Amino acid sequence: MILTLLPLLVPLATALLCALARSMPRLQRGISAGGALVLLLCALALLHQVLTHGTMTLIAGNWPLPFGIVFAADLFGAALVLLAALMLCVALLWQASDADAAPASPGLYPLMHGLVAGSAAAFLTADLFNLYIWFEVTLICALGLLVQGGALRQLDAALKYFVLNLFGTLLLLAAVALLHGATGQLNFTALGEAAARLDPAVRLLLFGLLLLALLIKSAAFPLFAWLPASYHTLPAPVLALFSALLTKIGICVLLRSFTGLFAPTPVLLLTLLGWIALFSMLTGVLGAAYHWDLRRILAFHTISQIGYILLAIALASPAGNAAAIFFALHHSVVKAGLFLVAGLICRQAGHYDLRRIGGLYAARPGLAVLFLLLALALVGIPPFTGFWGKYLIVRESFVQGEYLWGATALTVGFLTLYSMAKIWLQAFWKPHPDKNWQPSVVPRTTPAYVGLGLLVLVTLWAGLLPERLLLFVTSAAAALPGGGP
Amino acid sequence: MIWAIALALGIVIAAGTYLALSRDLLRCLIGLVLLGNGINLLLFTSGRLSSSLPPVIGADEMVLGVAANPLPQALVLTAIVISFALLCFSLVLALRIIQLAGSDDLTRLRAAEPTSQDAVKPALEEES
């Protein structure tokens, strides 16, 4: 049962040890790599246990429910923890290369492990106040990572991230306080049961407040301003970690609360979420079409992809939940991979802005192929993962008669293709604007390519052999609280 | 009593929101701190204002009599510690930004998102 807590304890211990070894960079790197590998093993063991024995719960101090603080690892949570561990390993591997790695600093590794600890705990917790704590842990670690380097543009980005995210966290705390005041519970299950007996108007108000806080955290329309304001100032590996973890915490909790805590979910909230999803998809993809900086384009696409996941959640059916889980897993891997490709592009061609680079197809065909695979997966061209994810979502919205939502999802797919084609044409096909340009000789890129290759392999495996993943997400959706027969 | 607390909460949260919307960097942060304290107060009152006696079962008693609800107190203590740490961080961040930018006007702070001279395309940034 302690296995449920290990994905939280291991990175926390690693962060602590890394902080103690701050004056010895080699030792710190060793501890950090060891901690990441142990975390990966723990995450694999946890997923295996959950697959064989079902949801694993750990009640702190063996207090009887609903008094003990509960950690519950269901299939979705365990999969997200595994993903977090994988992304941490890839990011740390990337740090060993010269491809836009984060500048060495004593705080870097403790903060990265702290971020993973906070997100893993948020994926596993089944207690509302505990969730708030882990939101704050991820917030402070993310802030620490944002200000590494200390240039004005980074501090500016950190300030905007701080103010908007702190506002979201405060709203979450207000929702926690009001829910606790109304029901006297904090445990998800007990809270859901007690909330079902509340007056419908009070329920709507409290859940609306909680929904608002979680939507800020998941960067949905119109609350996403913190994401495009800050992501483009981060170095590639940290950015990949951010994009795989941060928005997913909001999504994960949203999915859990819509299936369990809010049940029976007020129809008004579901309809509202559907429209928010629609506008997230549209604004994200239109913002990406405007931008020319690779990282900004990809950051805006994150908002659009979050819209897809929210749409799947708004459909509120077992098939919709399965689609949301599939899309969340797909998006974490593919988007992180694309951010890493952007890091390599910048290192080889000299800039993140598409107007200043070009000619990479002739100079680096391998990188071009990696980008193409990930971009096609993001757009949703069969047989890649994006296709299966979008197919599940669009089919479920048509089955439920939500033709406008489904049609918007399809249209946004075409606009995504436009952005990816823009990157392809500008960075790879167009000759470099500088006639005398030679691709920069980057001393160590092998670790970067290995990490990126790992993510591409995961995408290809999931896309070409989707049956196992589809079965997995179906059982994960059924294992959600109140998620199925 | 509960009405007085509710009124105080409303005033603190309204003042916090007003200040947080300010263009002055330090006022914005003070607003967030006020907002955070208002919400901490809300969390504290979520256990009801019943009694001020400590929740201790006496030596000759078997059950707890009239006493304060200890759970919200534990929760609010955690929240206070966290908000204090974030306050310290934000003050250092603000100070550094004011030193580097030479201004505390948030509308002029566009280092991460420079305004574009071009009508259709975003600004070209020098550093990568």
Coordinates of C-alpha atoms in Angstrom, one line a residue:
Chain A
M1 CA 0.0 0.0 0.0
I2 CA 3.0 2.3 0.6
L3 CA 3.4 2.0 -3.2
T4 CA 0.6 4.6 -3.6
L5 CA 2.7 7.1 -1.7
L6 CA 6.1 6.3 -3.3
P7 CA 5.6 8.5 -6.5
L8 CA 5.3 11.4 -4.1
L9 CA 7.9 10.4 -1.5
V10 CA 10.7 9.5 -4.0
P11 CA 10.8 12.9 -5.9
L12 CA 10.4 14.8 -2.6
A13 CA 13.4 12.9 -1.1
T14 CA 15.4 13.4 -4.3
A15 CA 14.6 17.2 -4.2
L16 CA 15.7 17.4 -0.6
L17 CA 19.0 15.5 -1.3
C18 CA 19.6 17.6 -4.4
A19 CA 19.1 20.7 -2.4
L20 CA 21.6 19.5 0.2
A21 CA 24.2 18.7 -2.5
R22 CA 23.8 22.1 -4.1
S23 CA 27.5 22.9 -3.9
M24 CA 28.5 19.7 -5.6
P25 CA 27.1 19.8 -9.1
R26 CA 28.3 16.3 -10.2
L27 CA 26.9 14.6 -7.1
Q28 CA 23.6 16.6 -7.5
R29 CA 23.3 15.4 -11.1
G30 CA 23.9 11.8 -10.0
I31 CA 21.3 12.0 -7.2
S32 CA 18.8 13.6 -9.6
A33 CA 19.3 10.9 -12.2
G34 CA 19.1 8.1 -9.7
G35 CA 15.9 9.6 -8.2
A36 CA 14.3 9.9 -11.6
L37 CA 15.0 6.2 -12.4
V38 CA 13.7 5.1 -9.0
L39 CA 10.6 7.1 -9.6
L40 CA 10.1 5.6 -13.0
L41 CA 10.4 2.1 -11.5
C42 CA 7.9 3.0 -8.7
A43 CA 5.5 4.4 -11.3
L44 CA 5.7 1.2 -13.4
A45 CA 5.2 -0.9 -10.3
L46 CA 2.2 1.2 -9.2
L47 CA 0.6 1.0 -12.6
H48 CA 1.1 -2.8 -12.6
Q49 CA -0.4 -3.1 -9.2
V50 CA -3.4 -1.0 -10.2
L51 CA -3.9 -2.9 -13.4
T52 CA -3.9 -6.2 -11.5
H53 CA -5.7 -5.3 -8.2
G54 CA -7.8 -2.2 -9.2
T55 CA -7.7 1.2 -7.4
M56 CA -5.2 1.3 -4.5
T57 CA -6.1 3.4 -1.5
L58 CA -3.9 4.6 1.3
I59 CA -5.4 6.2 4.4
A60 CA -2.9 8.2 6.4
G61 CA -2.6 6.9 9.9
N62 CA -5.3 4.2 9.3
W63 CA -7.9 6.6 10.5
P64 CA -11.4 5.5 9.7
L65 CA -13.1 7.3 6.7
P66 CA -13.9 10.1 6.2
F67 CA -11.4 11.4 8.8
G68 CA -8.1 10.1 7.3
I69 CA -6.4 11.8 4.5
V70 CA -6.8 9.5 1.5
F71 CA -4.5 8.9 -1.4
A72 CA -6.1 6.8 -4.1
A73 CA -4.3 5.6 -7.2
D74 CA -6.8 4.7 -10.0
L75 CA -5.8 3.8 -13.5
F76 CA -5.9 7.3 -14.8
G77 CA -3.9 8.7 -11.9
A78 CA -1.3 5.9 -12.2
A79 CA -1.0 6.4 -15.9
L80 CA -0.4 10.2 -15.4
V81 CA 2.2 9.4 -12.7
L82 CA 4.0 7.1 -15.1
L83 CA 3.9 9.8 -17.7
A84 CA 5.3 12.4 -15.2
A85 CA 8.2 10.0 -14.4
L86 CA 8.9 9.4 -18.1
M87 CA 8.9 13.1 -18.8
L88 CA 11.2 13.8 -15.9
C89 CA 13.6 11.2 -17.2
V90 CA 13.5 12.7 -20.7
A91 CA 14.0 16.2 -19.4
L92 CA 17.0 15.1 -17.2
L93 CA 18.4 13.2 -20.2
W94 CA 18.0 16.4 -22.2
Q95 CA 20.0 18.3 -19.6
A96 CA 23.0 16.2 -20.5
S97 CA 23.0 17.7 -24.0
D98 CA 23.7 21.1 -25.4
A99 CA 20.3 21.5 -27.1
D100 CA 18.8 24.5 -25.3
A101 CA 19.3 22.8 -21.9
A102 CA 18.4 24.9 -18.9
P103 CA 21.5 26.8 -17.6
A104 CA 23.1 25.0 -14.7
S105 CA 22.0 26.3 -11.4
P106 CA 21.9 24.8 -7.9
G107 CA 18.1 25.2 -7.7
L108 CA 17.3 23.5 -11.0
Y109 CA 17.2 19.9 -10.1
P110 CA 15.4 20.3 -6.7
L111 CA 12.7 22.4 -8.3
M112 CA 12.2 19.9 -11.2
H113 CA 11.8 17.0 -8.8
G114 CA 9.6 19.2 -6.6
L115 CA 7.4 19.9 -9.6
V116 CA 7.0 16.2 -10.3
A117 CA 6.3 15.4 -6.7
G118 CA 3.6 18.1 -6.5
S119 CA 1.9 16.9 -9.7
A120 CA 2.2 13.2 -8.9
A121 CA 0.6 13.9 -5.5
A122 CA -2.2 16.0 -7.1
F123 CA -2.9 13.1 -9.5
L124 CA -3.2 10.7 -6.6
T125 CA -4.8 12.6 -3.8
A126 CA -8.5 12.0 -2.9
D127 CA -8.8 14.9 -0.5
L128 CA -9.8 18.4 -1.5
F129 CA -7.6 20.3 0.9
N130 CA -4.6 18.1 0.1
L131 CA -5.2 18.9 -3.5
Y132 CA -4.9 22.6 -2.7
I133 CA -1.5 21.9 -0.9
W134 CA -0.2 20.1 -4.0
F135 CA -1.4 22.9 -6.3
E136 CA 0.7 25.3 -4.2
V137 CA 3.7 23.0 -4.3
T138 CA 3.6 22.8 -8.1
L139 CA 3.0 26.6 -8.2
I140 CA 6.1 27.5 -6.1
C141 CA 8.3 25.0 -8.0
A142 CA 7.1 26.3 -11.3
L143 CA 7.8 29.8 -10.2
G144 CA 11.3 28.8 -9.1
L145 CA 11.9 27.3 -12.6
L146 CA 10.5 30.3 -14.3
V147 CA 12.9 32.8 -12.7
Q148 CA 16.0 30.7 -13.3
G149 CA 18.3 33.0 -15.2
G150 CA 16.8 36.2 -13.8
A151 CA 16.5 38.1 -17.1
L152 CA 13.7 40.7 -17.2
R153 CA 11.6 38.9 -19.7
Q154 CA 11.7 35.8 -17.5
L155 CA 10.8 37.7 -14.4
D156 CA 8.0 39.4 -16.3
A157 CA 6.7 36.0 -17.4
A158 CA 7.0 34.7 -13.8
L159 CA 5.0 37.6 -12.4
K160 CA 2.1 37.1 -14.8
Y161 CA 2.2 33.3 -14.1
F162 CA 2.3 34.1 -10.4
V163 CA -0.6 36.6 -10.3
L164 CA -3.0 34.6 -12.4
N165 CA -2.2 31.2 -11.0
L166 CA -2.3 32.5 -7.4
F167 CA -5.7 33.9 -8.1
G168 CA -6.8 30.5 -9.4
T169 CA -5.4 28.8 -6.3
L170 CA -7.2 31.3 -4.0
L171 CA -10.5 30.6 -5.8
L172 CA -9.8 26.9 -5.2
L173 CA -9.2 27.5 -1.5
A174 CA -12.4 29.6 -1.4
A175 CA -14.3 26.7 -3.0
V176 CA -12.7 24.2 -0.5
A177 CA -13.7 26.4 2.4
L178 CA -17.3 26.8 1.2
L179 CA -17.7 23.1 0.4
H180 CA -16.3 22.2 3.8
G181 CA -18.6 24.7 5.4
A182 CA -21.6 23.3 3.6
T183 CA -20.9 19.6 4.0
G184 CA -18.3 19.3 6.8
Q185 CA -16.3 16.9 4.5
L186 CA -13.0 17.1 2.6
N187 CA -12.7 13.5 1.3
F188 CA -13.8 13.3 -2.4
T189 CA -16.2 10.4 -1.8
A190 CA -17.7 11.7 1.4
L191 CA -17.9 15.2 0.0
G192 CA -19.7 13.9 -3.2
E193 CA -22.3 12.0 -1.1
A194 CA -22.9 14.9 1.3
A195 CA -23.0 17.4 -1.6
A196 CA -25.7 15.4 -3.4
R197 CA -28.0 16.2 -0.5
L198 CA -27.5 20.0 -0.7
D199 CA -29.9 22.5 -2.1
P200 CA -29.5 22.5 -6.0
A201 CA -28.8 26.2 -6.1
V202 CA -26.1 26.0 -3.4
R203 CA -24.6 23.0 -5.2
L204 CA -24.5 24.9 -8.5
L205 CA -22.8 27.9 -6.9
L206 CA -20.2 25.8 -5.0
F207 CA -19.4 23.6 -8.0
G208 CA -19.3 26.6 -10.3
L209 CA -16.6 28.2 -8.1
L210 CA -14.6 25.0 -8.0
L211 CA -15.0 24.6 -11.8
L212 CA -13.8 28.2 -12.3
A213 CA -10.6 27.5 -10.2
L214 CA -9.9 24.3 -12.1
L215 CA -10.5 26.0 -15.4
I216 CA -7.8 28.6 -14.6
K217 CA -5.4 25.8 -13.7
S218 CA -6.1 23.9 -17.0
A219 CA -5.8 27.1 -19.1
A220 CA -9.3 27.1 -20.6
F221 CA -10.9 30.0 -22.5
P222 CA -11.1 32.8 -21.3
L223 CA -8.8 32.1 -18.3
F224 CA -5.7 30.9 -20.2
A225 CA -3.7 34.2 -20.3
W226 CA -1.0 32.9 -17.9
L227 CA 0.1 30.1 -20.3
P228 CA 1.1 32.0 -23.5
A229 CA 2.5 34.8 -21.3
S230 CA 5.0 32.6 -19.6
Y231 CA 5.8 29.3 -21.5
H232 CA 8.0 30.9 -24.2
T233 CA 10.6 32.1 -21.7
L234 CA 11.5 28.6 -20.6
P235 CA 14.3 26.4 -21.8
A236 CA 13.2 23.3 -23.8
P237 CA 13.4 20.5 -21.2
V238 CA 11.7 22.5 -18.5
L239 CA 9.1 23.6 -21.0
A240 CA 8.4 19.9 -22.0
L241 CA 7.9 19.1 -18.3
F242 CA 5.6 22.0 -17.8
S243 CA 3.5 21.2 -20.8
A244 CA 3.2 17.6 -19.9
L245 CA 2.2 18.2 -16.2
L246 CA 0.8 21.5 -15.3
T247 CA -2.4 21.8 -17.3
K248 CA -3.0 18.0 -16.8
I249 CA -3.5 18.5 -13.0
G250 CA -6.5 20.7 -13.6
I251 CA -7.8 18.3 -16.3
C252 CA -7.3 15.3 -14.0
V253 CA -9.2 16.9 -11.1
L254 CA -11.9 18.2 -13.4
L255 CA -12.5 14.7 -14.8
R256 CA -12.6 13.2 -11.3
S257 CA -15.0 15.8 -10.0
F258 CA -17.3 15.7 -12.9
T259 CA -17.6 11.9 -12.7
G260 CA -17.7 11.6 -8.9
L261 CA -17.8 14.7 -6.8
F262 CA -20.4 16.7 -8.7
A263 CA -22.6 13.6 -9.5
P264 CA -25.4 14.1 -10.5
T265 CA -23.7 16.9 -12.4
P266 CA -25.8 20.1 -12.9
V267 CA -26.7 20.2 -16.6
L268 CA -25.9 23.9 -16.7
L269 CA -22.3 23.2 -15.8
L270 CA -21.9 20.6 -18.5
T271 CA -23.4 22.9 -21.2
L272 CA -21.2 25.7 -20.0
L273 CA -18.1 23.5 -20.1
G274 CA -19.0 22.4 -23.6
W275 CA -19.1 26.0 -24.8
I276 CA -15.9 26.9 -22.9
A277 CA -14.3 23.9 -24.7
L278 CA -15.5 25.1 -28.1
F279 CA -14.0 28.6 -27.5
S280 CA -10.8 27.2 -26.1
M281 CA -10.3 25.1 -29.2
L282 CA -11.0 28.1 -31.5
T283 CA -9.0 30.8 -29.6
G284 CA -6.0 28.5 -29.1
V285 CA -5.7 27.6 -32.7
L286 CA -6.3 31.2 -33.9
G287 CA -3.7 32.5 -31.5
A288 CA -1.3 30.0 -32.8
A289 CA -2.0 31.0 -36.4
Y290 CA -1.0 34.6 -35.5
H291 CA 2.3 33.8 -33.9
W292 CA 5.7 33.1 -35.6
D293 CA 7.7 32.1 -32.5
L294 CA 7.8 28.3 -32.3
R295 CA 7.3 28.2 -28.6
R296 CA 4.4 30.6 -28.7
I297 CA 2.7 28.7 -31.5
L298 CA 3.0 25.5 -29.5
A299 CA 1.8 27.2 -26.3
F300 CA -1.3 28.4 -28.0
H301 CA -1.9 25.0 -29.4
T302 CA -1.9 23.7 -25.8
I303 CA -5.0 25.8 -25.1
S304 CA -6.7 24.4 -28.2
Q305 CA -5.9 20.8 -27.2
I306 CA -7.1 21.5 -23.7
G307 CA -10.4 22.5 -25.4
Y308 CA -10.6 19.0 -26.9
I309 CA -10.2 17.4 -23.5
L310 CA -12.8 19.7 -21.9
L311 CA -15.2 18.9 -24.8
A312 CA -14.8 15.2 -24.1
I313 CA -15.4 15.8 -20.3
A314 CA -18.5 17.9 -21.1
L315 CA -20.0 15.0 -23.0
A316 CA -20.2 13.3 -19.6
S317 CA -20.5 9.7 -20.7
P318 CA -18.2 6.7 -20.2
A319 CA -17.1 7.0 -23.8
G320 CA -16.5 10.7 -23.4
N321 CA -14.4 10.1 -20.3
A322 CA -12.4 7.4 -22.0
A323 CA -11.8 9.9 -24.9
A324 CA -10.7 12.6 -22.5
I325 CA -8.2 10.2 -20.8
F326 CA -6.9 9.1 -24.2
F327 CA -6.5 12.7 -25.4
A328 CA -4.8 13.8 -22.2
L329 CA -2.2 11.1 -22.4
H330 CA -1.7 11.7 -26.1
H331 CA -1.3 15.4 -25.7
S332 CA 1.2 15.2 -22.9
V333 CA 3.6 13.1 -24.9
V334 CA 3.1 14.7 -28.3
K335 CA 3.2 18.3 -27.1
A336 CA 6.2 17.8 -24.9
G337 CA 7.9 16.1 -27.9
L338 CA 7.1 19.1 -30.1
F339 CA 8.6 21.5 -27.6
L340 CA 11.7 19.5 -27.5
V341 CA 11.9 19.5 -31.3
A342 CA 11.5 23.3 -31.1
G343 CA 14.5 23.3 -28.8
L344 CA 16.6 21.4 -31.3
I345 CA 15.4 23.6 -34.2
C346 CA 16.5 26.7 -32.2
R347 CA 19.9 25.2 -31.5
Q348 CA 20.6 24.1 -35.1
A349 CA 19.1 27.1 -36.9
G350 CA 19.9 29.8 -34.3
H351 CA 16.4 31.1 -33.4
Y352 CA 12.9 30.3 -32.3
D353 CA 11.3 32.8 -34.6
L354 CA 10.3 31.2 -38.0
R355 CA 11.1 34.4 -39.8
R356 CA 14.8 34.0 -39.0
I357 CA 15.3 30.4 -39.7
G358 CA 15.0 27.9 -42.6
G359 CA 16.8 25.3 -44.6
L360 CA 16.7 22.6 -42.0
Y361 CA 15.2 19.9 -44.2
A362 CA 18.4 19.8 -46.3
A363 CA 20.7 20.3 -43.3
R364 CA 19.0 18.0 -40.7
P365 CA 16.6 15.5 -42.4
G366 CA 16.4 13.3 -39.3
L367 CA 15.1 16.2 -37.2
A368 CA 12.6 17.0 -40.0
V369 CA 11.2 13.4 -39.9
L370 CA 10.9 13.5 -36.1
F371 CA 9.0 16.9 -36.3
L372 CA 6.8 15.5 -39.1
L373 CA 5.8 12.4 -37.1
L374 CA 4.9 14.5 -34.0
A375 CA 3.2 17.2 -36.0
L376 CA 1.0 14.7 -37.8
A377 CA 0.2 13.1 -34.5
L378 CA -0.9 16.5 -33.1
V379 CA -3.0 17.3 -36.2
G380 CA -4.7 13.9 -36.1
I381 CA -3.7 12.3 -39.3
P382 CA -4.2 8.5 -39.2
P383 CA -2.6 6.3 -37.9
F384 CA -1.1 8.5 -35.2
T385 CA -2.5 9.0 -31.7
G386 CA -4.1 12.4 -32.4
F387 CA -6.4 10.7 -34.9
W388 CA -7.7 8.1 -32.4
G389 CA -8.2 10.8 -29.8
K390 CA -10.1 13.1 -32.1
Y391 CA -12.0 10.2 -33.6
L392 CA -13.3 9.2 -30.1
I393 CA -14.3 12.7 -29.2
V394 CA -15.9 13.6 -32.5
R395 CA -17.8 10.3 -32.7
E396 CA -19.1 10.7 -29.1
S397 CA -20.3 14.3 -29.8
F398 CA -22.2 13.2 -32.9
V399 CA -23.7 10.2 -31.0
Q400 CA -25.0 12.6 -28.4
G401 CA -26.3 15.0 -31.1
E402 CA -23.9 17.8 -30.3
Y403 CA -23.2 18.5 -34.0
L404 CA -21.9 22.0 -33.5
W405 CA -19.3 20.9 -31.0
G406 CA -18.2 17.9 -33.1
A407 CA -18.0 20.0 -36.3
T408 CA -15.9 22.7 -34.4
A409 CA -13.5 19.9 -33.3
L410 CA -13.0 18.9 -36.9
T411 CA -12.6 22.4 -38.2
V412 CA -10.0 23.1 -35.5
G413 CA -8.1 20.0 -36.7
F414 CA -7.7 21.7 -40.1
L415 CA -6.5 24.9 -38.5
T416 CA -4.0 22.9 -36.5
L417 CA -2.7 21.5 -39.8
Y418 CA -2.2 25.1 -41.0
S419 CA 0.1 25.9 -38.1
M420 CA 2.1 22.7 -38.4
A421 CA 2.4 23.3 -42.2
K422 CA 3.6 26.8 -41.4
I423 CA 6.4 25.5 -39.2
W424 CA 7.2 22.8 -41.8
L425 CA 7.4 25.3 -44.6
Q426 CA 9.2 28.1 -42.7
A427 CA 11.7 26.1 -40.6
F428 CA 12.4 23.1 -42.9
W429 CA 11.6 23.8 -46.6
K430 CA 12.3 27.5 -47.0
P431 CA 16.0 28.3 -47.6
H432 CA 17.6 30.1 -44.6
P433 CA 17.2 33.9 -44.8
D434 CA 20.9 34.3 -44.3
K435 CA 22.7 33.1 -47.5
N436 CA 25.9 32.2 -45.7
W437 CA 24.2 30.3 -42.9
Q438 CA 25.6 26.9 -41.9
P439 CA 23.8 24.7 -39.3
S440 CA 25.5 25.3 -36.0
V441 CA 27.7 22.5 -34.8
V442 CA 26.2 21.5 -31.4
P443 CA 28.7 19.4 -29.4
R444 CA 26.4 17.1 -27.6
T445 CA 23.0 16.3 -29.1
T446 CA 22.9 12.5 -28.7
P447 CA 21.1 12.6 -25.3
A448 CA 18.6 15.1 -26.7
Y449 CA 17.8 12.8 -29.7
V450 CA 17.6 9.7 -27.4
G451 CA 15.0 11.5 -25.2
L452 CA 13.1 12.8 -28.2
G453 CA 13.2 9.4 -29.9
L454 CA 11.8 7.8 -26.8
L455 CA 8.7 10.1 -26.9
V456 CA 8.3 9.5 -30.7
L457 CA 8.5 5.7 -30.1
V458 CA 5.7 6.0 -27.4
T459 CA 3.6 8.0 -29.8
L460 CA 4.1 5.6 -32.7
W461 CA 3.5 2.5 -30.5
A462 CA 0.2 4.0 -29.2
G463 CA -0.8 5.2 -32.7
L464 CA 0.0 2.0 -34.7
L465 CA -1.3 -0.4 -32.1
P466 CA -4.2 1.5 -30.5
E467 CA -6.2 -1.5 -29.2
R468 CA -4.3 -1.9 -26.0
L469 CA -4.4 1.8 -25.1
L470 CA -8.1 2.0 -26.1
L471 CA -8.9 -0.9 -23.8
F472 CA -6.8 0.8 -21.1
V473 CA -8.6 4.1 -21.3
T474 CA -12.0 2.4 -21.4
S475 CA -11.2 0.5 -18.1
A476 CA -9.6 3.7 -16.7
A477 CA -12.9 5.6 -17.4
A478 CA -14.9 2.8 -15.8
A479 CA -12.6 3.0 -12.7
L480 CA -13.3 6.7 -12.2
P481 CA -15.7 7.4 -9.3
G482 CA -19.2 6.7 -10.7
G483 CA -17.7 6.2 -14.1
G484 CA -19.4 3.1 -15.4
P485 CA -21.4 -0.1 -14.9
Chain B
M1 CA -21.1 37.5 15.3
I2 CA -21.4 35.6 12.1
W3 CA -22.8 38.6 10.4
A4 CA -19.9 40.8 11.5
I5 CA -17.4 38.3 10.2
A6 CA -19.3 38.0 6.9
L7 CA -19.3 41.8 6.6
A8 CA -15.5 41.9 7.4
L9 CA -14.9 39.1 4.9
G10 CA -16.8 40.9 2.2
I11 CA -14.9 44.2 2.8
V12 CA -11.5 42.5 2.9
I13 CA -12.1 40.5 -0.3
A14 CA -13.6 43.5 -2.1
A15 CA -10.6 45.6 -1.1
G16 CA -8.2 42.8 -2.2
T17 CA -9.8 42.5 -5.6
Y18 CA -9.8 46.2 -6.1
L19 CA -6.1 46.5 -5.3
A20 CA -5.2 43.3 -7.3
L21 CA -6.6 45.0 -10.4
S22 CA -4.3 48.0 -9.9
R23 CA -1.6 48.8 -12.5
D24 CA 0.9 49.5 -9.7
L25 CA 2.9 46.4 -9.1
L26 CA 3.2 46.6 -5.3
R27 CA -0.5 47.5 -4.9
C28 CA -1.4 44.5 -7.0
L29 CA 0.6 42.2 -4.7
I30 CA -0.9 43.8 -1.6
G31 CA -4.3 43.2 -3.1
L32 CA -3.4 39.5 -3.6
V33 CA -2.2 39.3 0.0
L34 CA -5.5 40.9 1.2
L35 CA -7.5 38.5 -1.0
G36 CA -5.5 35.6 0.4
N37 CA -6.2 36.7 4.0
G38 CA -9.8 37.1 3.3
I39 CA -10.1 33.6 2.0
N40 CA -8.1 32.3 4.9
L41 CA -10.7 33.9 7.2
L42 CA -13.4 32.2 5.1
L43 CA -11.7 28.9 5.6
F44 CA -11.5 29.6 9.3
T45 CA -15.2 30.3 9.6
S46 CA -16.1 27.2 7.6
G47 CA -16.0 25.3 10.9
R48 CA -18.6 27.7 12.4
L49 CA -18.0 30.2 15.2
S50 CA -19.3 28.0 18.0
S51 CA -17.0 28.3 21.0
S52 CA -13.6 29.5 21.9
L53 CA -12.8 26.6 24.2
P54 CA -9.9 24.3 23.1
P55 CA -11.1 20.9 21.9
V56 CA -9.5 18.9 24.8
I57 CA -11.3 16.0 26.6
G58 CA -10.8 16.5 30.3
A59 CA -9.4 13.8 32.6
D60 CA -12.7 12.8 34.1
E61 CA -14.8 13.1 30.8
M62 CA -15.4 10.5 28.1
V63 CA -16.7 12.8 25.2
L64 CA -15.8 16.2 24.0
G65 CA -18.2 18.9 25.3
V66 CA -18.7 22.3 23.8
A67 CA -15.4 23.3 22.0
A68 CA -14.0 25.0 18.9
N69 CA -13.8 22.9 15.7
P70 CA -10.1 22.2 15.4
L71 CA -10.0 21.1 11.8
P72 CA -10.5 24.5 10.1
Q73 CA -7.8 25.9 12.4
A74 CA -5.3 23.3 11.2
L75 CA -6.3 24.0 7.6
V76 CA -6.1 27.7 7.9
L77 CA -2.7 27.4 9.6
T78 CA -1.4 25.5 6.6
A79 CA -2.9 28.1 4.2
I80 CA -1.4 31.0 6.2
V81 CA 2.1 29.4 6.0
I82 CA 1.8 28.9 2.3
S83 CA 0.5 32.4 1.6
F84 CA 3.3 33.9 3.7
A85 CA 6.0 32.0 1.7
L86 CA 4.4 33.1 -1.6
L87 CA 4.2 36.7 -0.3
C88 CA 8.0 36.7 0.5
F89 CA 8.7 35.3 -3.0
S90 CA 6.5 37.8 -4.7
L91 CA 8.0 40.7 -2.9
V92 CA 11.5 39.7 -4.0
L93 CA 10.2 39.2 -7.5
A94 CA 8.6 42.6 -7.6
L95 CA 11.7 44.3 -6.2
R96 CA 13.9 42.7 -8.8
I97 CA 11.5 43.6 -11.6
I98 CA 11.3 47.2 -10.4
Q99 CA 15.1 47.4 -10.3
L100 CA 15.5 45.9 -13.8
A101 CA 12.7 47.6 -15.5
G102 CA 13.0 50.9 -13.7
S103 CA 9.3 51.2 -13.3
D104 CA 6.5 49.7 -11.3
D105 CA 3.8 50.4 -13.9
L106 CA 2.4 47.0 -15.0
T107 CA 1.1 48.4 -18.3
R108 CA 4.6 49.3 -19.4
L109 CA 6.0 45.9 -18.3
R110 CA 6.0 44.1 -21.7
A111 CA 9.4 42.4 -21.6
A112 CA 7.9 38.9 -22.2
E113 CA 5.3 40.1 -24.7
P114 CA 6.7 43.1 -26.6
T115 CA 4.2 45.2 -28.6
S116 CA 4.4 44.8 -32.3
Q117 CA 5.0 47.7 -34.8
D118 CA 3.7 45.5 -37.6
A119 CA -0.1 45.5 -38.1
V120 CA -0.4 41.8 -38.8
K121 CA 2.7 40.1 -37.5
P122 CA 4.0 39.8 -33.9
A123 CA 7.2 41.6 -32.8
L124 CA 10.6 40.1 -33.8
E125 CA 12.5 39.4 -30.6
E126 CA 16.3 39.7 -30.7
E127 CA 17.1 37.1 -28.1
S128 CA 16.2 33.5 -28.7

